[in-house]
mmCIF file of C-alpha atoms in Angstrom:
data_model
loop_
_atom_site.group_PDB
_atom_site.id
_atom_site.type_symbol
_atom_site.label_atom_id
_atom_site.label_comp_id
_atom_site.label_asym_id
_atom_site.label_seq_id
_atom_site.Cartn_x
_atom_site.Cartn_y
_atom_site.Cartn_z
ATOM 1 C CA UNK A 543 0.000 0.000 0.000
ATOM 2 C CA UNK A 544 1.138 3.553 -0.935
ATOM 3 C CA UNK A 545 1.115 6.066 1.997
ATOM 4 C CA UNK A 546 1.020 9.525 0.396
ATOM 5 C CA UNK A 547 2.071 13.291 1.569
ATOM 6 C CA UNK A 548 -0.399 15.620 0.253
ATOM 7 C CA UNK A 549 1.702 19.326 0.602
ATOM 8 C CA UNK A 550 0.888 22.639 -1.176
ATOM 9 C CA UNK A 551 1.933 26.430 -1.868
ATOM 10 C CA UNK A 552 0.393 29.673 -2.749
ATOM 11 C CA UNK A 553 1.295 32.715 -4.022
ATOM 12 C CA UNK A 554 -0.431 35.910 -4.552
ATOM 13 C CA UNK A 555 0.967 39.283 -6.650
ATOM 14 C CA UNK A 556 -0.561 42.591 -7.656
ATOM 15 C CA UNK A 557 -0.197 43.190 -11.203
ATOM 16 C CA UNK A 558 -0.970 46.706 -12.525
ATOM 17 C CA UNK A 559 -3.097 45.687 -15.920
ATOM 18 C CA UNK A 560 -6.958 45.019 -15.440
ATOM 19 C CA UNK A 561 -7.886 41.822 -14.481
ATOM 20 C CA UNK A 562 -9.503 40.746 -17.771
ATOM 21 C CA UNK A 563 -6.459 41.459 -19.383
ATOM 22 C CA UNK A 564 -4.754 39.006 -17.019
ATOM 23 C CA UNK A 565 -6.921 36.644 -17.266
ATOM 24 C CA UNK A 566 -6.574 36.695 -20.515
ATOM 25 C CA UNK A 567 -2.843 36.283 -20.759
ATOM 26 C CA UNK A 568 -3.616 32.965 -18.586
ATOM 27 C CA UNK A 569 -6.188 31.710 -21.018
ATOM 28 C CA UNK A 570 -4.547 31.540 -24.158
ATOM 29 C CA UNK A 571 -1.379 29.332 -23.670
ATOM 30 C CA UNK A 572 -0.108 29.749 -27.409
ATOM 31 C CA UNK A 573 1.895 32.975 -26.552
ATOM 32 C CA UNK A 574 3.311 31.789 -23.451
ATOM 33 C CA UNK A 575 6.672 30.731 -24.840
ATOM 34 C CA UNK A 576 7.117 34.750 -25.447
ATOM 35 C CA UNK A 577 6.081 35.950 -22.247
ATOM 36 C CA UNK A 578 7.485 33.889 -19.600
ATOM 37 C CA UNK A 579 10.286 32.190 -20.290
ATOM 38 C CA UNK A 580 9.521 29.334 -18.184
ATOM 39 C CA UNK A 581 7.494 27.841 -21.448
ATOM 40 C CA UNK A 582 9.128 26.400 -23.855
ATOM 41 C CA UNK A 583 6.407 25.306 -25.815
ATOM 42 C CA UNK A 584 2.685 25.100 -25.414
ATOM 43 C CA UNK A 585 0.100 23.576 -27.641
ATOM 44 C CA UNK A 586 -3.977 22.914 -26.671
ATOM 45 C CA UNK A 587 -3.886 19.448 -27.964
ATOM 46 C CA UNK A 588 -7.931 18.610 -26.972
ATOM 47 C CA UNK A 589 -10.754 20.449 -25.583
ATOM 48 C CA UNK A 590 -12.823 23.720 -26.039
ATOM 49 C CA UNK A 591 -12.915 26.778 -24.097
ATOM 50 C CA UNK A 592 -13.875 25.673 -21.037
ATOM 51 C CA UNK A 593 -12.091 22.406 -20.573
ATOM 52 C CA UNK A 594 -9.110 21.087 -22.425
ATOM 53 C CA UNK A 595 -6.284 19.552 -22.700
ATOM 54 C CA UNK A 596 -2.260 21.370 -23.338
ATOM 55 C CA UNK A 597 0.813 19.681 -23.945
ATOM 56 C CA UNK A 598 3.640 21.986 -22.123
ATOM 57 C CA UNK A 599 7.159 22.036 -22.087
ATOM 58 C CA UNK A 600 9.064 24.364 -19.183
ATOM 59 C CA UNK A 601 12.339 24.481 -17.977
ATOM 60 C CA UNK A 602 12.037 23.630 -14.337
ATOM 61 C CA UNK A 603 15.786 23.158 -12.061
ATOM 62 C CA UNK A 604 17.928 23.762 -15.108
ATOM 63 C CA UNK A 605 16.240 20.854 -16.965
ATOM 64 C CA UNK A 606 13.711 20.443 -19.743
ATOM 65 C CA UNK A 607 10.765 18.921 -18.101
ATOM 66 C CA UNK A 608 6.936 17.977 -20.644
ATOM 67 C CA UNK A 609 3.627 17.114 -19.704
ATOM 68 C CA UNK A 610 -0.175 16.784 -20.209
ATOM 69 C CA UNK A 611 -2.424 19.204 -18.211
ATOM 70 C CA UNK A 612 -5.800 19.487 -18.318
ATOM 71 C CA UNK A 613 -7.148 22.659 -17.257
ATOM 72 C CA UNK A 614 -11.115 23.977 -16.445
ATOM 73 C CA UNK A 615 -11.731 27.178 -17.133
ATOM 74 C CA UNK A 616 -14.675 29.450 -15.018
ATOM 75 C CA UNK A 617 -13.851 32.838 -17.338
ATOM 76 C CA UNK A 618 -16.739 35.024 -15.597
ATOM 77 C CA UNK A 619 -14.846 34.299 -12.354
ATOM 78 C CA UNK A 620 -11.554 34.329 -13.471
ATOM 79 C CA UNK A 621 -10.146 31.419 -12.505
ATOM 80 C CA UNK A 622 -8.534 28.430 -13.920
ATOM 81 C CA UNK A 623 -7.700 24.734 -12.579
ATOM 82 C CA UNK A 624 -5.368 22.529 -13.719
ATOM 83 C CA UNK A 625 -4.035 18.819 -13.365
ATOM 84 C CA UNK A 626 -0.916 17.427 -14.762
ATOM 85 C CA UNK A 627 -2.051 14.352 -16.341
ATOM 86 C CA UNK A 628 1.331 11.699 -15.593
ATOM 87 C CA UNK A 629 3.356 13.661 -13.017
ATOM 88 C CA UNK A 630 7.493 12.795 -13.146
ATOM 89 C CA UNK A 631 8.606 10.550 -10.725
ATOM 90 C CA UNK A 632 8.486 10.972 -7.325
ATOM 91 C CA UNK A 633 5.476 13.410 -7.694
ATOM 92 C CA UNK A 634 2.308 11.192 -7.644
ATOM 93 C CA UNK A 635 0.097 14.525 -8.071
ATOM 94 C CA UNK A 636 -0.086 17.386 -9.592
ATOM 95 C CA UNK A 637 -2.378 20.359 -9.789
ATOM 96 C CA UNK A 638 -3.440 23.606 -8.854
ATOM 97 C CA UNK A 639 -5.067 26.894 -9.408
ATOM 98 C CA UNK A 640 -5.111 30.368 -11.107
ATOM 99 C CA UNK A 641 -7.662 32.911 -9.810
ATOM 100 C CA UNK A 642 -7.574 36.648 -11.073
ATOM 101 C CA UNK A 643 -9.407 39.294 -9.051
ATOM 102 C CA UNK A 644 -9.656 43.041 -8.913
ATOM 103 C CA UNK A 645 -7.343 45.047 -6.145
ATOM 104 C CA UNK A 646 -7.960 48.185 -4.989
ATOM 105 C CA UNK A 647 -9.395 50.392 -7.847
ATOM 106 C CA UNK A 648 -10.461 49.097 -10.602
ATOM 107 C CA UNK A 649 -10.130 51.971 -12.721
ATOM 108 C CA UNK A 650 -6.919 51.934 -11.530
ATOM 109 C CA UNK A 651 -6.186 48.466 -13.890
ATOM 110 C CA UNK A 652 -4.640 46.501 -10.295
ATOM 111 C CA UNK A 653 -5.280 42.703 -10.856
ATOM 112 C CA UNK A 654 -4.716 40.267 -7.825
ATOM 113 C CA UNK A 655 -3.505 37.124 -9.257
ATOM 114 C CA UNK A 656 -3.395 34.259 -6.942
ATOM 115 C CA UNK A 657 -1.392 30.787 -8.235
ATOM 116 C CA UNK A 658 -1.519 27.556 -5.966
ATOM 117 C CA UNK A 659 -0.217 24.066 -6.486
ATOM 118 C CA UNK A 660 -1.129 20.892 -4.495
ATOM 119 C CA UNK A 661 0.585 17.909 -4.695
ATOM 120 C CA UNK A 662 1.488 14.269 -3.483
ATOM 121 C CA UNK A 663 4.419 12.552 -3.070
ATOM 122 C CA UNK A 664 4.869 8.850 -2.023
ATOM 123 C CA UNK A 665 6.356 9.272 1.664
ATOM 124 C CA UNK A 666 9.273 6.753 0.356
ATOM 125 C CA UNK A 667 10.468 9.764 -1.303
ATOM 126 C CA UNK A 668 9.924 11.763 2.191
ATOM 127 C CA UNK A 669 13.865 12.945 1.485
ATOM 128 C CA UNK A 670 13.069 14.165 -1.071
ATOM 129 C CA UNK A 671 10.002 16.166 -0.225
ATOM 130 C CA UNK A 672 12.084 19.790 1.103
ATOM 131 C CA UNK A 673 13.370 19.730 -2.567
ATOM 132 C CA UNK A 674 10.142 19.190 -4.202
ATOM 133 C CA UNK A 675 8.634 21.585 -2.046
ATOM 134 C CA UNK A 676 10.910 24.335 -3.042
ATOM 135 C CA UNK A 677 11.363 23.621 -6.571
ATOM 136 C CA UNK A 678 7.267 23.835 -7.118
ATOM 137 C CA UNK A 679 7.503 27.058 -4.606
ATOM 138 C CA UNK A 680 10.378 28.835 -6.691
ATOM 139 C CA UNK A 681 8.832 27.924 -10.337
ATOM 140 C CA UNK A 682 5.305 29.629 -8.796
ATOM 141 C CA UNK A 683 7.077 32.357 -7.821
ATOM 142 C CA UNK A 684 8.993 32.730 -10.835
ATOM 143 C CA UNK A 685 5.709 31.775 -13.199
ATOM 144 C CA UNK A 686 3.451 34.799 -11.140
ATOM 145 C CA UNK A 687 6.752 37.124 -11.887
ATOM 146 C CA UNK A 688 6.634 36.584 -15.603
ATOM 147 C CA UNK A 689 2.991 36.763 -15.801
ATOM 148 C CA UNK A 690 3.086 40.405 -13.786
ATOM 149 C CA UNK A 691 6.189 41.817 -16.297
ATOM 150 C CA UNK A 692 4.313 40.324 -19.781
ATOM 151 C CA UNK A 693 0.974 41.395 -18.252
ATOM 152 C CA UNK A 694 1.934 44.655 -17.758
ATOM 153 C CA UNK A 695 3.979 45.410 -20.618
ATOM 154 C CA UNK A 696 1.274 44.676 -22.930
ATOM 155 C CA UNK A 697 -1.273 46.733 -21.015
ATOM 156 C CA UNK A 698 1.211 49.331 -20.967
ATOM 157 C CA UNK A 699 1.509 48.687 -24.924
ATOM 158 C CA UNK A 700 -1.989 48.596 -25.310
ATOM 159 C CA UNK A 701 -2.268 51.985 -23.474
ATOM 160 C CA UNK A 702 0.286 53.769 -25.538
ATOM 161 C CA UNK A 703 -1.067 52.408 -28.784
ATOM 162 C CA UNK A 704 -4.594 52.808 -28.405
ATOM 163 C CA UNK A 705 -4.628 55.745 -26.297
ATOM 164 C CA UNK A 706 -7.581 54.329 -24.248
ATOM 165 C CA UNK A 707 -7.344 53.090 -20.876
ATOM 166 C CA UNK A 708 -8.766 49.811 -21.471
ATOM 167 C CA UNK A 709 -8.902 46.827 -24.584
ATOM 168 C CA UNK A 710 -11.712 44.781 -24.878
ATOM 169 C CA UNK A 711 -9.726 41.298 -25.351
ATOM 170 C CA UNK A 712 -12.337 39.428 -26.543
ATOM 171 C CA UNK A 713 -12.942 41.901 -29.574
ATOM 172 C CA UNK A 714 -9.038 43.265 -29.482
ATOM 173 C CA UNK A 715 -10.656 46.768 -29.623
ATOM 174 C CA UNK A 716 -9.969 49.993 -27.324
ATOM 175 C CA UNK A 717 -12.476 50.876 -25.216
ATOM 176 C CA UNK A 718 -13.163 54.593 -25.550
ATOM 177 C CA UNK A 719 -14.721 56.763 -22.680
#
C-alpha cells in the first residue's frame, strides 16, 4: 500500500493591468513561450474553451521537463484549474489553481492574481520532499513574476497604442470613454 504526503503552496501578486487582461494572458497558452520564459512550448492538444487539454514544455531546475495538463476554465470568475495528467517521478500529483481578481481600484487596472499548487508525493520519497517543495515554490514564484512583467507590458503597450485606458480582449478593440 502507498502512503502519500499531500503538501501545497500559494502565491499571490498585484499586477498593474486590469484583471480581464490578465486573465486573458492565462487563457490563451499559445503565446506563453514569449512571455514567460519558463514555457518552452505550449500547444492545446484537446478540448474547447472551457475544458481542455495542453501539452507543455518548461524548464524547471535547469532541466527540460513535458507534460499533459488538463485545465477547467470558469472565465466570468476568473479562474482556472489545472491537473498534470502523468506527473514525473516521485510526484504522484499534480495540480493547482489560477484565480484573477480586482485590487484596490479598478479603474486603476490593479489585478490580484493568486497561483496555488497541491501535490502528493509517495512518503518513500519523504527525502526528497524539502526539494520538491521548493522547486514547485520557486517555479510559482517565478511563473506569477513573468505573468506580472508580460501582463503589464502589454497593457502598458496597449495603453500607448490605443490611447484608451482599457482593450476589450475578446474583440481586441480599445475601449473609448
Amino acid at each position: 500500500m502507498v502512503s502519500l504526503t499531500t503538501r501545497g503552496t500559494t502565491h499571490r501578486l498585484a499586477i498593474n493591468a486590469q484583471s480581464d487582461l490578465v486573465f486573458g494572458v492565462l487563457r490563451d497558452t499559445s503565446h506563453w513561450p514569449y512571455l514567460d520564459g519558463l514555457t518552452v512550448y505550449s500547444e492545446r492538444v484537446g478540448g474547447d474553451d472551457r475544458e481542455h487539454e495542453l501539452r507543455i514544455s518548461v524548464v524547471a531546475n535547469g532541466a527540460l521537463s513535458s507534460s499533459h495538463c488538463r485545465r477547467f476554465l470558469d472565465a466570468a470568475g476568473r479562474r482556472i484549474v489545472f491537473e498534470v495528467s502523468r506527473p514525473e517521478a516521485p510526484l504522484l500529483r499534480l495540480a493547482g489553481g489560477w484565480a484573477v481578481s480586482e485590487g484596490g481600484d479598478a479603474d486603476q487596472g490593479l489585478a490580484v492574481v493568486t497561483l496555488s499548487h497541491e501535490y502528493e508525493v509517495d512518503d518513500g520519497a519523504a527525502e526528497l520532499s524539502s526539494w520538491i517543495h521548493r522547486s514547485i515554490d520557486d517555479f510559482g514564484q517565478r511563473e506569477l513574476a513573468a505573468l506580472k512583467l508580460g501582463s503589464e507590458r502589454l497593457a502598458a503597450l496597449l495603453r500607448q497604442h490605443s490611447g484608451a485606458k482599457e482593450v476589450d480582449l475578446d474583440n481586441g478593440r480599445p475601449v473609448h470613454d
